[in-house]
Amino acid sequence: MIREAYACWVREPGAAEIRPVSLPAPGPDEVLVRASYSGVSRGTETLVFAGRVPTDQYAAMRAPFQEGDFPGPVKYGYLSVGVVEQGPPNLLGRTVFCLHPHQSAYVVPVTAVVPVPEGVPAARAVLAGTVETAINALWDAAPLVGDRVTVIGAGMVGCCVAALLARFPGVQVELVDPDARRAGVAGALGVDFASPADARGDRDLVVHASATAAGLQQSLDLLAPEGTVIELSWYGDRPVQVSLGGSFHSGRLTVRSSQVGMVAPARRGRRSYADRLALALDLLDDPAFDALITGASRFAELPDVLARLSSGDLPALCHLITYDDGE
């Protein structure tokens, strides 16, 4: 039985390290999971790594099974896939997804893991937490058949939203990003691509996921009268300024926030967190999502990966972390 594991901790802003962790014996309602892969959620995790979580958001930003607190030392992360090595017979040997920090093995309640469907590769399953965010955003947005929709920001979240929107009948989806390399990702997802200068206007709905003030301003500027912006960006401690003059009032425009911490009001009471996560895993039975995994590193390299992602030296959508011997 695994007695010791290894976890990645942000020791202080800008510095991470691998630490040993002693594991308890799993109880009757718990499972022991050996990690196979985890994914780095670049936007949120680089803010955590850089120590840019606002003090008034410490409680709201806590991840499941997080240890420590912001700005550090803190053990953070929430995209983990592994194999159940101890637990109930129906889960033993199954590949599961868990909202757990980067760690080579862990013991969690049975209710914290969701089996990965047979058709979904374990490496792709790390995207489940991000697809879950996209599902919640679209529950908030409620796009209609034939809508003209723009997604601004071709990061993990924006690309997952675009991928799901591509499945809506008659919906015209344009993914907007200043990085021309994202055009290939957009093509793999089955949506159009444009630079900010070439983005089409008169949109019924804009989903904003660039985490920039310029992106939010353009989201408003692209709307048709009575259109809606779904704001998915999280800015950490950065102030955001937009102009609410011009057509904001006369066009009766709407800006609506969305985030994964609560089930969207339109589904609250009818869908649980577990339902939403299971749906995300089902939707990942589509090889188009493989375009979002843009690199891989061994677990031992994760502290350096976080530093390179934070500095911009390592461009990535989802960077995959692989586990072998746990070190």
mmCIF file of C-alpha atoms in Angstrom:
data_model
loop_
_atom_site.group_PDB
_atom_site.id
_atom_site.type_symbol
_atom_site.label_atom_id
_atom_site.label_comp_id
_atom_site.label_asym_id
_atom_site.label_seq_id
_atom_site.Cartn_x
_atom_site.Cartn_y
_atom_site.Cartn_z
ATOM 1 C CA MET A 1 0.000 0.000 0.000
ATOM 2 C CA ILE A 2 1.187 3.523 -0.776
ATOM 3 C CA ARG A 3 2.249 5.203 2.468
ATOM 4 C CA GLU A 4 4.016 8.271 1.127
ATOM 5 C CA ALA A 5 3.277 10.548 -1.779
ATOM 6 C CA TYR A 6 4.597 13.838 -3.157
ATOM 7 C CA ALA A 7 2.774 17.131 -3.632
ATOM 8 C CA CYS A 8 3.573 20.465 -5.257
ATOM 9 C CA TRP A 9 3.402 23.482 -2.946
ATOM 10 C CA VAL A 10 3.732 27.178 -3.701
ATOM 11 C CA ARG A 11 6.198 27.973 -0.925
ATOM 12 C CA GLU A 12 5.877 31.727 -1.445
ATOM 13 C CA PRO A 13 4.851 33.910 -4.390
ATOM 14 C CA GLY A 14 7.016 32.981 -7.354
ATOM 15 C CA ALA A 15 8.513 29.811 -5.863
ATOM 16 C CA ALA A 16 7.158 26.240 -5.793
ATOM 17 C CA GLU A 17 8.618 22.966 -4.553
ATOM 18 C CA ILE A 18 7.835 19.248 -4.310
ATOM 19 C CA ARG A 19 7.221 18.013 -0.757
ATOM 20 C CA PRO A 20 6.651 14.528 0.688
ATOM 21 C CA VAL A 21 3.187 13.752 2.064
ATOM 22 C CA SER A 22 2.240 10.939 4.454
ATOM 23 C CA LEU A 23 -1.012 9.266 3.450
ATOM 24 C CA PRO A 24 -3.579 7.921 5.922
ATOM 25 C CA ALA A 25 -5.086 4.473 5.427
ATOM 26 C CA PRO A 26 -8.354 4.881 3.501
ATOM 27 C CA GLY A 27 -11.529 4.437 5.547
ATOM 28 C CA PRO A 28 -14.618 2.489 4.463
ATOM 29 C CA ASP A 29 -16.024 5.440 2.495
ATOM 30 C CA GLU A 30 -12.713 6.572 0.998
ATOM 31 C CA VAL A 31 -10.498 5.711 -1.953
ATOM 32 C CA LEU A 32 -6.766 5.716 -2.488
ATOM 33 C CA VAL A 33 -5.939 7.158 -5.911
ATOM 34 C CA ARG A 34 -2.564 6.954 -7.635
ATOM 35 C CA ALA A 35 -2.271 9.941 -9.977
ATOM 36 C CA SER A 36 -1.692 9.351 -13.674
ATOM 37 C CA TYR A 37 -2.010 12.931 -14.942
ATOM 38 C CA SER A 38 -2.860 16.403 -13.753
ATOM 39 C CA GLY A 39 -3.450 19.564 -15.727
ATOM 40 C CA VAL A 40 -2.222 23.077 -14.995
ATOM 41 C CA SER A 41 -5.075 25.566 -15.233
ATOM 42 C CA ARG A 42 -2.872 28.354 -16.516
ATOM 43 C CA GLY A 43 -5.002 31.423 -15.745
ATOM 44 C CA THR A 44 -5.931 30.680 -12.139
ATOM 45 C CA GLU A 45 -2.828 28.753 -11.156
ATOM 46 C CA THR A 46 -0.385 31.377 -12.394
ATOM 47 C CA LEU A 47 -2.246 33.989 -10.331
ATOM 48 C CA VAL A 48 -1.915 31.703 -7.301
ATOM 49 C CA PHE A 49 1.769 31.068 -8.083
ATOM 50 C CA ALA A 50 2.429 34.806 -8.374
ATOM 51 C CA GLY A 51 0.606 35.567 -5.097
ATOM 52 C CA ARG A 52 -2.062 37.682 -6.812
ATOM 53 C CA VAL A 53 -5.186 36.341 -5.117
ATOM 54 C CA PRO A 54 -6.885 39.330 -3.404
ATOM 55 C CA THR A 55 -7.140 38.956 0.354
ATOM 56 C CA ASP A 56 -10.936 39.318 0.267
ATOM 57 C CA GLN A 57 -11.104 36.317 -2.113
ATOM 58 C CA TYR A 58 -9.033 33.868 -0.076
ATOM 59 C CA ALA A 59 -12.086 31.902 1.059
ATOM 60 C CA ALA A 60 -13.844 31.971 -2.332
ATOM 61 C CA MET A 61 -10.697 30.815 -4.151
ATOM 62 C CA ARG A 62 -10.010 27.784 -1.984
ATOM 63 C CA ALA A 63 -9.791 24.615 -4.056
ATOM 64 C CA PRO A 64 -11.104 21.250 -2.848
ATOM 65 C CA PHE A 65 -8.449 19.498 -0.712
ATOM 66 C CA GLN A 66 -6.276 22.616 -0.701
ATOM 67 C CA GLU A 67 -3.815 22.804 2.177
ATOM 68 C CA GLY A 68 -2.242 25.985 3.459
ATOM 69 C CA ASP A 69 -3.486 29.406 2.461
ATOM 70 C CA PHE A 70 -2.754 32.241 0.074
ATOM 71 C CA PRO A 71 -0.284 33.678 -0.685
ATOM 72 C CA GLY A 72 1.658 30.679 0.611
ATOM 73 C CA PRO A 73 2.682 28.131 1.539
ATOM 74 C CA VAL A 74 -0.284 26.600 -0.296
ATOM 75 C CA LYS A 75 -0.988 23.325 -2.084
ATOM 76 C CA TYR A 76 -3.236 24.153 -5.023
ATOM 77 C CA GLY A 77 -4.662 22.659 -8.228
ATOM 78 C CA TYR A 78 -7.876 20.921 -9.265
ATOM 79 C CA LEU A 79 -7.404 18.840 -12.418
ATOM 80 C CA SER A 80 -6.272 15.340 -11.412
ATOM 81 C CA VAL A 81 -6.838 11.943 -13.034
ATOM 82 C CA GLY A 82 -5.690 8.665 -11.542
ATOM 83 C CA VAL A 83 -6.452 5.025 -10.830
ATOM 84 C CA VAL A 84 -8.225 3.776 -7.696
ATOM 85 C CA GLU A 85 -5.861 1.389 -5.887
ATOM 86 C CA GLN A 86 -7.962 0.900 -2.749
ATOM 87 C CA GLY A 87 -11.677 1.406 -2.314
ATOM 88 C CA PRO A 88 -15.087 -0.115 -3.032
ATOM 89 C CA PRO A 89 -15.131 -3.006 -5.543
ATOM 90 C CA ASN A 90 -17.078 -0.953 -8.107
ATOM 91 C CA LEU A 91 -14.243 1.618 -8.241
ATOM 92 C CA LEU A 92 -11.179 -0.581 -7.748
ATOM 93 C CA GLY A 93 -8.909 -0.262 -10.770
ATOM 94 C CA ARG A 94 -11.094 2.417 -12.373
ATOM 95 C CA THR A 95 -9.694 5.622 -13.835
ATOM 96 C CA VAL A 96 -11.277 8.582 -12.050
ATOM 97 C CA PHE A 97 -11.242 12.375 -12.116
ATOM 98 C CA CYS A 98 -10.846 14.361 -8.895
ATOM 99 C CA LEU A 99 -10.675 18.078 -8.094
ATOM 100 C CA HIS A 100 -7.397 17.596 -6.240
ATOM 101 C CA PRO A 101 -4.112 19.541 -6.120
ATOM 102 C CA HIS A 102 -1.045 18.226 -7.957
ATOM 103 C CA GLN A 103 -0.057 15.154 -5.920
ATOM 104 C CA SER A 104 1.246 11.706 -6.837
ATOM 105 C CA ALA A 105 -1.314 9.843 -4.693
ATOM 106 C CA TYR A 106 -4.099 10.829 -2.318
ATOM 107 C CA VAL A 107 -6.910 9.573 -0.113
ATOM 108 C CA VAL A 108 -10.300 11.239 -0.589
ATOM 109 C CA PRO A 109 -13.978 10.425 0.049
ATOM 110 C CA VAL A 110 -15.628 8.167 -2.526
ATOM 111 C CA THR A 111 -17.967 11.053 -3.374
ATOM 112 C CA ALA A 112 -15.003 13.195 -4.504
ATOM 113 C CA VAL A 113 -14.128 11.026 -7.508
ATOM 114 C CA VAL A 114 -16.019 10.561 -10.779
ATOM 115 C CA PRO A 115 -15.281 7.591 -13.059
ATOM 116 C CA VAL A 116 -13.892 8.526 -16.462
ATOM 117 C CA PRO A 117 -16.047 7.089 -19.283
ATOM 118 C CA GLU A 118 -14.497 4.255 -21.300
ATOM 119 C CA GLY A 119 -14.204 6.358 -24.471
ATOM 120 C CA VAL A 120 -12.283 9.203 -22.828
ATOM 121 C CA PRO A 121 -8.462 8.859 -22.613
ATOM 122 C CA ALA A 122 -7.086 9.537 -19.142
ATOM 123 C CA ALA A 123 -4.875 12.393 -20.376
ATOM 124 C CA ARG A 124 -7.845 14.178 -22.006
ATOM 125 C CA ALA A 125 -9.918 13.731 -18.855
ATOM 126 C CA VAL A 126 -7.819 16.363 -17.013
ATOM 127 C CA LEU A 127 -9.881 18.926 -18.976
ATOM 128 C CA ALA A 128 -13.044 17.926 -17.103
ATOM 129 C CA GLY A 129 -12.829 20.767 -14.598
ATOM 130 C CA THR A 130 -12.476 23.346 -17.384
ATOM 131 C CA VAL A 131 -15.287 21.823 -19.470
ATOM 132 C CA GLU A 132 -17.398 21.980 -16.299
ATOM 133 C CA THR A 133 -16.727 25.741 -16.163
ATOM 134 C CA ALA A 134 -17.786 26.030 -19.805
ATOM 135 C CA ILE A 135 -21.000 24.100 -19.129
ATOM 136 C CA ASN A 136 -21.882 26.450 -16.291
ATOM 137 C CA ALA A 137 -21.186 29.478 -18.499
ATOM 138 C CA LEU A 138 -23.522 28.184 -21.186
ATOM 139 C CA TRP A 139 -26.195 27.417 -18.603
ATOM 140 C CA ASP A 140 -25.870 31.092 -17.639
ATOM 141 C CA ALA A 141 -25.753 32.297 -21.254
ATOM 142 C CA ALA A 142 -28.575 30.087 -22.614
ATOM 143 C CA PRO A 143 -27.667 30.570 -26.313
ATOM 144 C CA LEU A 144 -30.460 30.127 -28.839
ATOM 145 C CA VAL A 145 -30.528 28.265 -32.147
ATOM 146 C CA GLY A 146 -28.960 30.466 -34.833
ATOM 147 C CA ASP A 147 -27.279 32.918 -32.450
ATOM 148 C CA ARG A 148 -24.168 34.818 -33.531
ATOM 149 C CA VAL A 149 -21.666 34.211 -30.743
ATOM 150 C CA THR A 150 -18.116 35.411 -30.159
ATOM 151 C CA VAL A 151 -15.716 33.977 -27.600
ATOM 152 C CA ILE A 152 -12.907 36.407 -26.721
ATOM 153 C CA GLY A 153 -9.826 34.740 -25.290
ATOM 154 C CA ALA A 154 -8.555 31.421 -26.677
ATOM 155 C CA GLY A 155 -7.228 30.044 -23.414
ATOM 156 C CA MET A 156 -8.430 26.804 -21.821
ATOM 157 C CA VAL A 157 -11.799 28.173 -20.734
ATOM 158 C CA GLY A 158 -12.510 30.124 -23.917
ATOM 159 C CA CYS A 159 -11.618 27.155 -26.112
ATOM 160 C CA CYS A 160 -13.814 24.800 -24.076
ATOM 161 C CA VAL A 161 -16.738 27.229 -24.388
ATOM 162 C CA ALA A 162 -16.164 27.485 -28.152
ATOM 163 C CA ALA A 163 -15.978 23.699 -28.494
ATOM 164 C CA LEU A 164 -19.358 23.262 -26.799
ATOM 165 C CA LEU A 165 -20.960 26.137 -28.717
ATOM 166 C CA ALA A 166 -19.895 24.478 -31.980
ATOM 167 C CA ARG A 167 -22.405 21.723 -31.189
ATOM 168 C CA PHE A 168 -25.396 24.092 -31.015
ATOM 169 C CA PRO A 169 -27.585 23.987 -34.176
ATOM 170 C CA GLY A 170 -27.085 26.970 -36.452
ATOM 171 C CA VAL A 171 -24.901 28.894 -34.002
ATOM 172 C CA GLN A 172 -22.138 30.925 -35.672
ATOM 173 C CA VAL A 173 -19.079 30.827 -33.385
ATOM 174 C CA GLU A 174 -16.027 33.059 -33.747
ATOM 175 C CA LEU A 175 -13.046 32.632 -31.439
ATOM 176 C CA VAL A 176 -11.015 35.847 -31.035
ATOM 177 C CA ASP A 177 -7.440 36.041 -29.792
ATOM 178 C CA PRO A 178 -4.349 38.161 -30.613
ATOM 179 C CA ASP A 179 -2.207 35.000 -30.881
ATOM 180 C CA ALA A 180 -2.507 33.830 -34.496
ATOM 181 C CA ARG A 181 -1.307 30.369 -33.444
ATOM 182 C CA ARG A 182 -4.741 29.805 -31.884
ATOM 183 C CA ALA A 183 -6.256 29.674 -35.387
ATOM 184 C CA GLY A 184 -5.205 26.032 -35.650
ATOM 185 C CA VAL A 185 -6.899 25.224 -32.346
ATOM 186 C CA ALA A 186 -10.075 26.976 -33.505
ATOM 187 C CA GLY A 187 -10.027 24.902 -36.702
ATOM 188 C CA ALA A 188 -9.676 21.689 -34.699
ATOM 189 C CA LEU A 189 -12.675 22.712 -32.578
ATOM 190 C CA GLY A 190 -14.764 23.504 -35.654
ATOM 191 C CA VAL A 191 -15.171 27.257 -35.109
ATOM 192 C CA ASP A 192 -14.039 30.404 -36.935
ATOM 193 C CA PHE A 193 -11.039 32.432 -35.769
ATOM 194 C CA ALA A 194 -10.257 36.163 -35.914
ATOM 195 C CA SER A 195 -7.734 38.597 -34.519
ATOM 196 C CA PRO A 196 -9.224 41.373 -32.349
ATOM 197 C CA ALA A 197 -8.938 43.835 -35.253
ATOM 198 C CA ASP A 198 -10.950 41.558 -37.553
ATOM 199 C CA ALA A 199 -13.650 40.388 -35.124
ATOM 200 C CA ARG A 200 -17.203 40.519 -36.433
ATOM 201 C CA GLY A 201 -19.783 42.720 -34.719
ATOM 202 C CA ASP A 202 -23.563 42.633 -34.262
ATOM 203 C CA ARG A 203 -23.280 39.615 -31.958
ATOM 204 C CA ASP A 204 -26.143 38.244 -29.906
ATOM 205 C CA LEU A 205 -23.805 36.893 -27.258
ATOM 206 C CA VAL A 206 -20.140 37.379 -26.359
ATOM 207 C CA VAL A 207 -18.362 35.138 -23.860
ATOM 208 C CA HIS A 208 -15.328 36.947 -22.462
ATOM 209 C CA ALA A 209 -12.408 34.858 -21.209
ATOM 210 C CA SER A 210 -9.264 36.894 -21.985
ATOM 211 C CA ALA A 211 -8.837 38.358 -18.478
ATOM 212 C CA THR A 212 -7.986 41.767 -19.975
ATOM 213 C CA ALA A 213 -9.789 45.093 -19.803
ATOM 214 C CA ALA A 214 -9.323 45.482 -23.564
ATOM 215 C CA GLY A 215 -11.048 42.152 -24.121
ATOM 216 C CA LEU A 216 -13.984 43.104 -21.943
ATOM 217 C CA GLN A 217 -14.334 46.447 -23.716
ATOM 218 C CA GLN A 218 -14.311 44.749 -27.100
ATOM 219 C CA SER A 219 -16.908 42.273 -25.857
ATOM 220 C CA LEU A 220 -19.293 45.170 -25.237
ATOM 221 C CA ASP A 221 -18.379 46.852 -28.515
ATOM 222 C CA LEU A 222 -19.229 43.728 -30.537
ATOM 223 C CA LEU A 223 -22.749 43.302 -29.168
ATOM 224 C CA ALA A 224 -25.946 43.823 -31.100
ATOM 225 C CA PRO A 225 -28.685 45.809 -29.280
ATOM 226 C CA GLU A 226 -29.889 43.961 -26.169
ATOM 227 C CA GLY A 227 -26.964 41.557 -26.439
ATOM 228 C CA THR A 228 -25.212 39.968 -23.463
ATOM 229 C CA VAL A 229 -21.613 39.547 -22.344
ATOM 230 C CA ILE A 230 -20.932 36.543 -20.135
ATOM 231 C CA GLU A 231 -17.837 37.487 -18.110
ATOM 232 C CA LEU A 232 -15.766 34.403 -17.305
ATOM 233 C CA SER A 233 -12.424 36.115 -16.656
ATOM 234 C CA TRP A 234 -10.907 36.249 -13.219
ATOM 235 C CA TYR A 235 -8.557 39.201 -12.761
ATOM 236 C CA GLY A 236 -7.051 38.533 -9.354
ATOM 237 C CA ASP A 237 -5.934 41.835 -7.843
ATOM 238 C CA ARG A 238 -5.845 43.768 -11.136
ATOM 239 C CA PRO A 239 -8.276 46.717 -11.544
ATOM 240 C CA VAL A 240 -10.426 46.681 -14.691
ATOM 241 C CA GLN A 241 -11.702 49.784 -16.469
ATOM 242 C CA VAL A 242 -14.333 49.810 -19.242
ATOM 243 C CA SER A 243 -16.390 52.542 -20.878
ATOM 244 C CA LEU A 244 -20.110 52.341 -20.203
ATOM 245 C CA GLY A 245 -20.927 55.318 -22.395
ATOM 246 C CA GLY A 246 -21.753 55.033 -26.073
ATOM 247 C CA SER A 247 -24.367 52.367 -26.772
ATOM 248 C CA PHE A 248 -24.220 50.627 -23.398
ATOM 249 C CA HIS A 249 -27.460 52.179 -22.126
ATOM 250 C CA SER A 250 -29.198 52.974 -25.401
ATOM 251 C CA GLY A 251 -28.485 49.444 -26.639
ATOM 252 C CA ARG A 252 -29.661 47.917 -23.338
ATOM 253 C CA LEU A 253 -26.521 45.794 -23.129
ATOM 254 C CA THR A 254 -25.954 43.292 -20.326
ATOM 255 C CA VAL A 255 -22.779 42.112 -18.575
ATOM 256 C CA ARG A 256 -23.308 38.981 -16.518
ATOM 257 C CA SER A 257 -20.714 37.208 -14.419
ATOM 258 C CA SER A 258 -20.350 33.440 -14.449
ATOM 259 C CA GLN A 259 -18.053 31.156 -12.506
ATOM 260 C CA VAL A 260 -17.965 27.514 -11.588
ATOM 261 C CA GLY A 261 -18.186 27.892 -7.796
ATOM 262 C CA MET A 262 -21.988 27.554 -7.846
ATOM 263 C CA VAL A 263 -24.293 25.711 -10.223
ATOM 264 C CA ALA A 264 -25.858 28.264 -12.592
ATOM 265 C CA PRO A 265 -29.231 29.575 -11.316
ATOM 266 C CA ALA A 266 -31.018 28.168 -14.374
ATOM 267 C CA ARG A 267 -30.062 24.628 -13.264
ATOM 268 C CA ARG A 268 -29.745 25.061 -9.511
ATOM 269 C CA GLY A 269 -31.906 22.557 -7.655
ATOM 270 C CA ARG A 270 -32.137 20.367 -10.754
ATOM 271 C CA ARG A 271 -28.434 19.615 -11.293
ATOM 272 C CA SER A 272 -25.833 18.872 -8.641
ATOM 273 C CA TYR A 273 -22.096 19.523 -8.787
ATOM 274 C CA ALA A 274 -21.623 15.791 -9.413
ATOM 275 C CA ASP A 275 -24.143 15.883 -12.293
ATOM 276 C CA ARG A 276 -22.284 18.792 -13.884
ATOM 277 C CA LEU A 277 -18.885 17.108 -13.597
ATOM 278 C CA ALA A 278 -20.207 13.807 -14.949
ATOM 279 C CA LEU A 279 -21.655 15.685 -17.928
ATOM 280 C CA ALA A 280 -18.282 17.333 -18.552
ATOM 281 C CA LEU A 281 -16.576 13.931 -18.662
ATOM 282 C CA ASP A 282 -19.219 12.585 -21.056
ATOM 283 C CA LEU A 283 -18.709 15.568 -23.388
ATOM 284 C CA LEU A 284 -14.959 14.869 -23.475
ATOM 285 C CA ASP A 285 -15.648 11.789 -25.601
ATOM 286 C CA ASP A 286 -14.535 13.888 -28.561
ATOM 287 C CA PRO A 287 -10.951 13.929 -29.933
ATOM 288 C CA ALA A 288 -11.315 17.620 -30.855
ATOM 289 C CA PHE A 289 -10.488 18.444 -27.225
ATOM 290 C CA ASP A 290 -6.990 16.976 -27.657
ATOM 291 C CA ALA A 291 -6.039 20.256 -29.373
ATOM 292 C CA LEU A 292 -6.185 21.941 -25.946
ATOM 293 C CA ILE A 293 -3.349 19.848 -24.497
ATOM 294 C CA THR A 294 -0.332 21.713 -25.791
ATOM 295 C CA GLY A 295 2.581 20.254 -23.836
ATOM 296 C CA ALA A 296 3.619 17.791 -21.157
ATOM 297 C CA SER A 297 6.181 17.634 -18.344
ATOM 298 C CA ARG A 298 7.049 15.208 -15.574
ATOM 299 C CA PHE A 299 5.745 15.956 -12.094
ATOM 300 C CA ALA A 300 9.250 16.690 -10.802
ATOM 301 C CA GLU A 301 9.433 19.570 -13.293
ATOM 302 C CA LEU A 302 6.187 21.216 -12.139
ATOM 303 C CA PRO A 303 7.814 24.004 -10.038
ATOM 304 C CA ASP A 304 9.768 25.127 -13.108
ATOM 305 C CA VAL A 305 6.676 24.737 -15.330
ATOM 306 C CA LEU A 306 4.687 27.057 -13.044
ATOM 307 C CA ALA A 307 7.447 29.655 -13.157
ATOM 308 C CA ARG A 308 7.682 29.497 -16.955
ATOM 309 C CA LEU A 309 3.912 29.685 -17.393
ATOM 310 C CA SER A 310 3.745 32.659 -15.041
ATOM 311 C CA SER A 311 6.502 34.541 -16.883
ATOM 312 C CA GLY A 312 5.083 33.732 -20.322
ATOM 313 C CA ASP A 313 8.177 31.759 -21.358
ATOM 314 C CA LEU A 314 6.035 28.643 -21.783
ATOM 315 C CA PRO A 315 2.983 29.356 -23.962
ATOM 316 C CA ALA A 316 0.298 26.777 -23.308
ATOM 317 C CA LEU A 317 -3.390 26.042 -23.119
ATOM 318 C CA CYS A 318 -3.515 23.016 -20.836
ATOM 319 C CA HIS A 319 -0.057 21.821 -19.827
ATOM 320 C CA LEU A 320 -0.157 18.159 -18.888
ATOM 321 C CA ILE A 321 1.748 16.815 -15.871
ATOM 322 C CA THR A 322 2.666 13.132 -15.973
ATOM 323 C CA TYR A 323 3.316 10.859 -12.992
ATOM 324 C CA ASP A 324 5.383 7.700 -13.029
ATOM 325 C CA ASP A 325 7.179 6.747 -9.795
ATOM 326 C CA GLY A 326 5.590 9.616 -7.840
ATOM 327 C CA GLU A 327 8.706 11.783 -7.693
#
